Structure formats: C-alpha cells, structure tokens
PDB file of C-alpha atoms and ligand atoms in Angstrom:
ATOM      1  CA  UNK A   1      55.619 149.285  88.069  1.00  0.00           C
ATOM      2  CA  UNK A   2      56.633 153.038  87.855  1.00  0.00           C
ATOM      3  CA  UNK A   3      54.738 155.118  91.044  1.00  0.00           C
ATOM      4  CA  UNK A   4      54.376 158.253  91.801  1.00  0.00           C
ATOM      5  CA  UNK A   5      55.664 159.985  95.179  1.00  0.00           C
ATOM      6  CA  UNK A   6      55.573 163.231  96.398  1.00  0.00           C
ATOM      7  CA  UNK A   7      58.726 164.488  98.831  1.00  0.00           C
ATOM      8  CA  UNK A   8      57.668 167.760 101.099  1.00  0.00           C
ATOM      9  CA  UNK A   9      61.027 168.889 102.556  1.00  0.00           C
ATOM     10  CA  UNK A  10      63.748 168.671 100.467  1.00  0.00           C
ATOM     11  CA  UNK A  11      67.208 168.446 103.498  1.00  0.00           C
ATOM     12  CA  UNK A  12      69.720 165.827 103.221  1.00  0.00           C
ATOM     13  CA  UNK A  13      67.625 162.949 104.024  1.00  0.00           C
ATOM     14  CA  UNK A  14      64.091 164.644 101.506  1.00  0.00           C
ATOM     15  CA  UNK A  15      66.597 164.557  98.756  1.00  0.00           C
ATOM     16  CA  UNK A  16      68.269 161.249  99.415  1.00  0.00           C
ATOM     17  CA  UNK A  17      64.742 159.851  99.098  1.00  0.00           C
ATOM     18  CA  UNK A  18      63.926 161.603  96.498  1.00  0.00           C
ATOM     19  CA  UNK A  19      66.958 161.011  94.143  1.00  0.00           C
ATOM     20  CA  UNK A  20      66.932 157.377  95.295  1.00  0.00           C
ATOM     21  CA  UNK A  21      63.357 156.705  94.087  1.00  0.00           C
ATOM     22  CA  UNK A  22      63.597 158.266  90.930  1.00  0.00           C
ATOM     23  CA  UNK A  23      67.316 156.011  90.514  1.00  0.00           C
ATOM     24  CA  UNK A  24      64.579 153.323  91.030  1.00  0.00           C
ATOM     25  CA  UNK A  25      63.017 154.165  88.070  1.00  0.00           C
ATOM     26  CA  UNK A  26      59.463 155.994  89.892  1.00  0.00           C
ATOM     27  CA  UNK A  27      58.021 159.601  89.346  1.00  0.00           C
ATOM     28  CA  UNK A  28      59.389 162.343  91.686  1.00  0.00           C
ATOM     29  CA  UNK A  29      57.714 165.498  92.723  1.00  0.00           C
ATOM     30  CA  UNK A  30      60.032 167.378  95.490  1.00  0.00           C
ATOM     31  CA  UNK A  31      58.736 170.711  97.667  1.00  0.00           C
ATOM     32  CA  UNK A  32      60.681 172.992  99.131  1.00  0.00           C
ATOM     33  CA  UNK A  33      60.140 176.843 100.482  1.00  0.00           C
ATOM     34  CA  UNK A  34      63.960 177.261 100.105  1.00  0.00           C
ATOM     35  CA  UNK A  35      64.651 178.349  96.178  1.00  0.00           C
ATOM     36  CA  UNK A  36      67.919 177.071  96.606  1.00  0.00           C
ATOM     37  CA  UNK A  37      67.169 173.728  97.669  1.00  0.00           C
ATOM     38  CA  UNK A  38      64.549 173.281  95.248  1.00  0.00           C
ATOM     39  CA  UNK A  39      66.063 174.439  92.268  1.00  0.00           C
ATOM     40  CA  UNK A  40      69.656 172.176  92.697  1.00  0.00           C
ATOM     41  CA  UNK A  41      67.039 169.445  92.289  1.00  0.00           C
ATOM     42  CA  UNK A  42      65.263 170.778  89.392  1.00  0.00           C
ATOM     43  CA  UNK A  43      67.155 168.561  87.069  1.00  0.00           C
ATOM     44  CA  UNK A  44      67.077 165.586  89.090  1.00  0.00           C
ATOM     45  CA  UNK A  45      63.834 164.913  89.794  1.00  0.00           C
ATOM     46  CA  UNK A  46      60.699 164.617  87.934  1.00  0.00           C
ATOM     47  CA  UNK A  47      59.327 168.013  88.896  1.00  0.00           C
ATOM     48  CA  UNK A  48      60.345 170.542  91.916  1.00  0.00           C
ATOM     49  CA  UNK A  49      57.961 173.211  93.210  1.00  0.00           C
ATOM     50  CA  UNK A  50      59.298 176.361  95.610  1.00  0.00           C
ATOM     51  CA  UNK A  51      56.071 176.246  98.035  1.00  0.00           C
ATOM     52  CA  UNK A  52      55.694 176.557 101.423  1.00  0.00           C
ATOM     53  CA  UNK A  53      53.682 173.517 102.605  1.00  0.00           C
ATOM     54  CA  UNK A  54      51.752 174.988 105.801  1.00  0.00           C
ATOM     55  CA  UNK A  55      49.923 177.094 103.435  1.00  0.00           C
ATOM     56  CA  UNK A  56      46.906 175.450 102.500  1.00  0.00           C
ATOM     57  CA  UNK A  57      46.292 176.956  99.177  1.00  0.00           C
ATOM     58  CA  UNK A  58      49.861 175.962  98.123  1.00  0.00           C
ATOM     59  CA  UNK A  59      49.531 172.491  99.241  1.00  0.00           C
ATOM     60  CA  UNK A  60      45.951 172.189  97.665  1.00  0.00           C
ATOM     61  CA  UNK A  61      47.540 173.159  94.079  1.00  0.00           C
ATOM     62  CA  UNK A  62      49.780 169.778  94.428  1.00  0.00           C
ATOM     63  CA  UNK A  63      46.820 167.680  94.173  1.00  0.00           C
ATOM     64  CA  UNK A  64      48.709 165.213  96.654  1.00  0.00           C
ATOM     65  CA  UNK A  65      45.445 162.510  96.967  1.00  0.00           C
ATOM     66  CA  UNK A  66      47.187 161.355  92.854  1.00  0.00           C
ATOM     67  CA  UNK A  67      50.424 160.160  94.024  1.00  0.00           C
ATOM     68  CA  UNK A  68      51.128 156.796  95.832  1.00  0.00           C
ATOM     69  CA  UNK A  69      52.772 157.768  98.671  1.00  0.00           C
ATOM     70  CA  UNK A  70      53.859 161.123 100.708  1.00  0.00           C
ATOM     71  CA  UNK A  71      56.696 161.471 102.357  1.00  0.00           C
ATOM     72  CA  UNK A  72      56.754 164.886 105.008  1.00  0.00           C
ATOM     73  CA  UNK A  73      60.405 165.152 105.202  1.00  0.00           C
ATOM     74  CA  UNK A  74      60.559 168.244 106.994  1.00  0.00           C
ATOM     75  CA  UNK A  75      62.677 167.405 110.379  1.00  0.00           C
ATOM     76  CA  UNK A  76      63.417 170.408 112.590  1.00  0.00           C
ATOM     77  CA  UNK A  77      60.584 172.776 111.861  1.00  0.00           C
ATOM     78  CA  UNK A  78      58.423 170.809 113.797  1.00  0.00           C
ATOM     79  CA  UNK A  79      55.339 173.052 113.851  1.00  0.00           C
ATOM     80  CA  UNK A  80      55.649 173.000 110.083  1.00  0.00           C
ATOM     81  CA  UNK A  81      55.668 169.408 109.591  1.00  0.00           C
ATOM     82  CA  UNK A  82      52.713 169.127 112.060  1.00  0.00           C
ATOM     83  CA  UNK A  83      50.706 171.904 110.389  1.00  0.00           C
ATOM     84  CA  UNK A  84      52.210 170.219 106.514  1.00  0.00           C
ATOM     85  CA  UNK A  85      51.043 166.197 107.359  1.00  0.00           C
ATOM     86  CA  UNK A  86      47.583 167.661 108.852  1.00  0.00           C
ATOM     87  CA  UNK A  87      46.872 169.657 105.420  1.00  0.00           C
ATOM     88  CA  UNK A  88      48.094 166.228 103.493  1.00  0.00           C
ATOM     89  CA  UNK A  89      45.966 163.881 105.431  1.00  0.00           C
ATOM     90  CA  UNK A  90      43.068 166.532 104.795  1.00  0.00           C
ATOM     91  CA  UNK A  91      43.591 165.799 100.564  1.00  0.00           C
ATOM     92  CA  UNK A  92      43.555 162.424 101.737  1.00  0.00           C
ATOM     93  CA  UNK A  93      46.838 161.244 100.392  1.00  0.00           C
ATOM     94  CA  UNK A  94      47.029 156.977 100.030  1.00  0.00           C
ATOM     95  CA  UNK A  95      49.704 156.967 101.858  1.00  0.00           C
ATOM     96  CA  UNK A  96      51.887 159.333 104.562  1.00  0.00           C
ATOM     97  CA  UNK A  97      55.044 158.990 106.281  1.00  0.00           C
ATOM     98  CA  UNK A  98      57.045 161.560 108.120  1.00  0.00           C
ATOM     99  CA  UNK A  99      60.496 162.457 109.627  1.00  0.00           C
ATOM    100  CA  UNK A 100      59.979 162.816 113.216  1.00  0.00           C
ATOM    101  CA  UNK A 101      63.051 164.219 115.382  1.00  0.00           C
ATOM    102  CA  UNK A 102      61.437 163.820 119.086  1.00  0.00           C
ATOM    103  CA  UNK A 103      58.941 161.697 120.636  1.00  0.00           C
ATOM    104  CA  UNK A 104      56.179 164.358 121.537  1.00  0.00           C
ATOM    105  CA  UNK A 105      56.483 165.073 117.442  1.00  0.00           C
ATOM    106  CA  UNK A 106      56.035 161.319 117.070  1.00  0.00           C
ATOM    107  CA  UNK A 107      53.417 161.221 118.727  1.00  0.00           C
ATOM    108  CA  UNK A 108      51.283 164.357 117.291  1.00  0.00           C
ATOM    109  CA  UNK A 109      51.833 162.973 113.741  1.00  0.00           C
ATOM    110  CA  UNK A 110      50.909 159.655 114.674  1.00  0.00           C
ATOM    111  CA  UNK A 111      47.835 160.676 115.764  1.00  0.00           C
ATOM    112  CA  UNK A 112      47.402 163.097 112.783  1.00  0.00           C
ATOM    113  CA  UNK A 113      47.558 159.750 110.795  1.00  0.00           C
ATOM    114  CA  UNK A 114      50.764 159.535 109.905  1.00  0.00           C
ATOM    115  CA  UNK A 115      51.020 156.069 108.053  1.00  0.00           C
ATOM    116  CA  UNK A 116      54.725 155.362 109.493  1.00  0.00           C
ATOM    117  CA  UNK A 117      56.836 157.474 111.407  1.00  0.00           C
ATOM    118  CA  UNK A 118      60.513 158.167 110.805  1.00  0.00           C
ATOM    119  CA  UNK A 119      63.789 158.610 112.978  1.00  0.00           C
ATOM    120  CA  UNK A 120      66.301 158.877 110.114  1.00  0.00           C
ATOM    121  CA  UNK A 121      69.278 159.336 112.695  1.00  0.00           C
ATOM    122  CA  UNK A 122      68.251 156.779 114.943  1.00  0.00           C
ATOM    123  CA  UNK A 123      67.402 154.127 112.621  1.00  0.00           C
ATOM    124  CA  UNK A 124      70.855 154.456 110.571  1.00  0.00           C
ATOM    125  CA  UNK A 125      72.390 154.987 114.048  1.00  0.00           C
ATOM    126  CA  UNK A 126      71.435 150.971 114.637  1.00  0.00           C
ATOM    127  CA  UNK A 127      72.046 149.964 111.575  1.00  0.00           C
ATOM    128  CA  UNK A 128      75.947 151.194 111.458  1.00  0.00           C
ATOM    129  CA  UNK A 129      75.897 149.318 115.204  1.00  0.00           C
ATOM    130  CA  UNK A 130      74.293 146.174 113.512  1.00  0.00           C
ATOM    131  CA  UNK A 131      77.110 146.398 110.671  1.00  0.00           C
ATOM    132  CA  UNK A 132      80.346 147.278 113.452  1.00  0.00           C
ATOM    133  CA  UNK A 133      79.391 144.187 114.833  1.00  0.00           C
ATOM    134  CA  UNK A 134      78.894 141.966 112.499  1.00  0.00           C
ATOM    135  CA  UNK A 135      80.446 143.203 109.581  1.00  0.00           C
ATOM    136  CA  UNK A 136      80.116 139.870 107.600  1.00  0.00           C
ATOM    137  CA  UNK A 137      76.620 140.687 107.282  1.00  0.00           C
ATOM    138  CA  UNK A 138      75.199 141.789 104.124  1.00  0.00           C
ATOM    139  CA  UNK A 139      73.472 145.728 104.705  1.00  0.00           C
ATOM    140  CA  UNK A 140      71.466 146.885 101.974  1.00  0.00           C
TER     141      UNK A 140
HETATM  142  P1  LIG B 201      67.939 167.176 106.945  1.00  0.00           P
HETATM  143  O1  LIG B 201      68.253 166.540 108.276  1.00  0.00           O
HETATM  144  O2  LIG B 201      67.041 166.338 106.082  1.00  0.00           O
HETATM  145  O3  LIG B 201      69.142 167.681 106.197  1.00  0.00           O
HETATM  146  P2  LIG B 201      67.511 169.766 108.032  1.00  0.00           P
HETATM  147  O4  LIG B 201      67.530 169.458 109.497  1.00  0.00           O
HETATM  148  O5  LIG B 201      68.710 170.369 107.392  1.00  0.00           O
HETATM  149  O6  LIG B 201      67.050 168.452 107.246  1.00  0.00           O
HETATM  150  P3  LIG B 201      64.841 170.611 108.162  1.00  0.00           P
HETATM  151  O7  LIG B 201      64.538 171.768 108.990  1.00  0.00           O
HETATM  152  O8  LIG B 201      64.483 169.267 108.642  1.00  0.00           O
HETATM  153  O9  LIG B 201      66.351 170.737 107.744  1.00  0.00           O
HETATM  154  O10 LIG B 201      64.171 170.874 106.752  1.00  0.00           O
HETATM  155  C1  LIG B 201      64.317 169.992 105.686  1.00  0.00           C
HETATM  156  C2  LIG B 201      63.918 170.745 104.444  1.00  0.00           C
HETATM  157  O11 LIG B 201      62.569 171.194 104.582  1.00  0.00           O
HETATM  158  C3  LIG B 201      64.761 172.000 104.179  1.00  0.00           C
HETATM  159  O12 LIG B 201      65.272 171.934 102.856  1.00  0.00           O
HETATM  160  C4  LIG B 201      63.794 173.161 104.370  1.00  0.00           C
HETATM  161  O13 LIG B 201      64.039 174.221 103.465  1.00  0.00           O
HETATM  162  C5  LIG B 201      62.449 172.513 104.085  1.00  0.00           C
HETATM  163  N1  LIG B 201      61.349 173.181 104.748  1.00  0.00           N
HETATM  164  C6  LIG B 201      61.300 173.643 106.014  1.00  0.00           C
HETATM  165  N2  LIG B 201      60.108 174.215 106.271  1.00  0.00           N
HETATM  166  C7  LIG B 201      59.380 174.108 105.122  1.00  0.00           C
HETATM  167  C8  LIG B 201      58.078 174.514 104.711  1.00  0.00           C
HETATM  168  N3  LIG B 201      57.254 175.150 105.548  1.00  0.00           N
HETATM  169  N4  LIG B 201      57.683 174.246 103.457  1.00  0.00           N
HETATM  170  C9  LIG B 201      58.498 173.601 102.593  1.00  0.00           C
HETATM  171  N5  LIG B 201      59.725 173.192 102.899  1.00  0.00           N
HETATM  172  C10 LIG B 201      60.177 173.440 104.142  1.00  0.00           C
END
C-alpha cells in the first residue's frame, strides 16, 4: 500500500531515504532550508519545499500529523534537529525518527519522543564489518 512520508533534512543520507522510498513506490515530501538541495530533488520526489524547519509557522504549513511517518534527517545542526523533532512531535506526527550524530543528541530526542533514533554512520559502519567477515552472507 502506497504511504506517505515526510523527509526534514535533505544531506546525503535525507535524500537517500527519500529517493529510496519513492523507488518503493510511496509518496515523498522532502524539506530543506538550502535552495540548492531542495530544488536538485524537485523532480525526484513527490513534492520539495525550501523551509527552514525550526520555524514554527513553516513547519505548521506542512501539516506533518497526514503523513505516515517523519523522518528528521538533519545530522550536524544539532540544535536544529532538536528544536525541528520538538515542533513535529507538537503536530503530533504518527510516527518520528531522527538522525542522531552523538549520544547527548540521542538522548534529548529520545526524550522529545523520538519514535527510533538513528546513527547512519555507525549502523552501516557494522554492517560493512558484518559483510568483510562473512562475505557469503546475503546484505540487503
Ligand atoms: P548528511 O550526512 O546527510 O550528508 P550533512 O552532515 O551534510 O548531512 P546536515 O547538517 O546533517 O548535513 O544537514 C542535512 C541537511 O539538512 C542539509 O541538506 C541541510 O541543508 C539541511 N538543514 C540543516 N538545517 C536545516 C533547517 N533548519 N531546516 C531545514 N533543513 C535544514
């Protein structure tokens, strides 16, 4: 069944998401406050909007509580993703997760009420060690 998701953050691993879901056949809406980064997705994904999401007005315009999931994939501003997953728990959005990058971040967006929290470097990080040694092994 088709979903909708909603990607706030749109670096290398916001757009690999993004792209991936909609090659899964779902409904992409990607944010970004860099033109740039927004717009070379424009034709890729469902719909792309230039906003900055710590400001509250912006973010309230998305209407993020209609999509199926959220995904906060704004890594190394780290006040910004705070300030971003508190405003997108506040529209009560079904579902949250967010890029962490350090353990005190982690832990602040955890208890924001972040559904699942994400280490993108560390988790592929163990997977390519999983796959050096034991090659045989299907990865997917
Ligand atoms: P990645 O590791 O995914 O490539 P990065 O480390 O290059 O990410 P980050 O700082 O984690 O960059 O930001 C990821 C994306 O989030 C960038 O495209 C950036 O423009 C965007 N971004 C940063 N702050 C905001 C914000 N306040 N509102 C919207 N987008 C933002």
């Amino acid at each position: 069944m088709k979903k909708q998701f909603a990607v706030i953050g749109l670096g290398g691993f916001g757009e690999a998401v993004a792209v991936e879901l909609m090659r899964l056949g779902h409904e992409v809406l990607g944010v970004d406050s860099d033109p740039d980064k927004a717009n070379h997705l424009a034709d890729k994904l469902t719909q792309t909007v230039i906003a900055n999401a710590t400001d509250e007005d912006a973010l309230a315009e998305l209407d993020l509580h209609r999509f199926d999931a959220v995904l906060v994939a704004i890594g190394a501003h780290i006040e910004a993703s705070i300030l971003c997953t508190m405003m997108v728990k506040s529209q009560e959005a079904k579902e949250v997760w967010v890029k962490a990058i350090t353990p005190t971040h982690h832990k602040i967006v955890e208890k924001l009420g972040a559904d699942r929290v994400l280490h993108p470097e560390y988790e592929m990080g163990l997977r390519v060690a999983q796959s050096l040694a034991h090659p045989n092994m299907l990865d997917y």
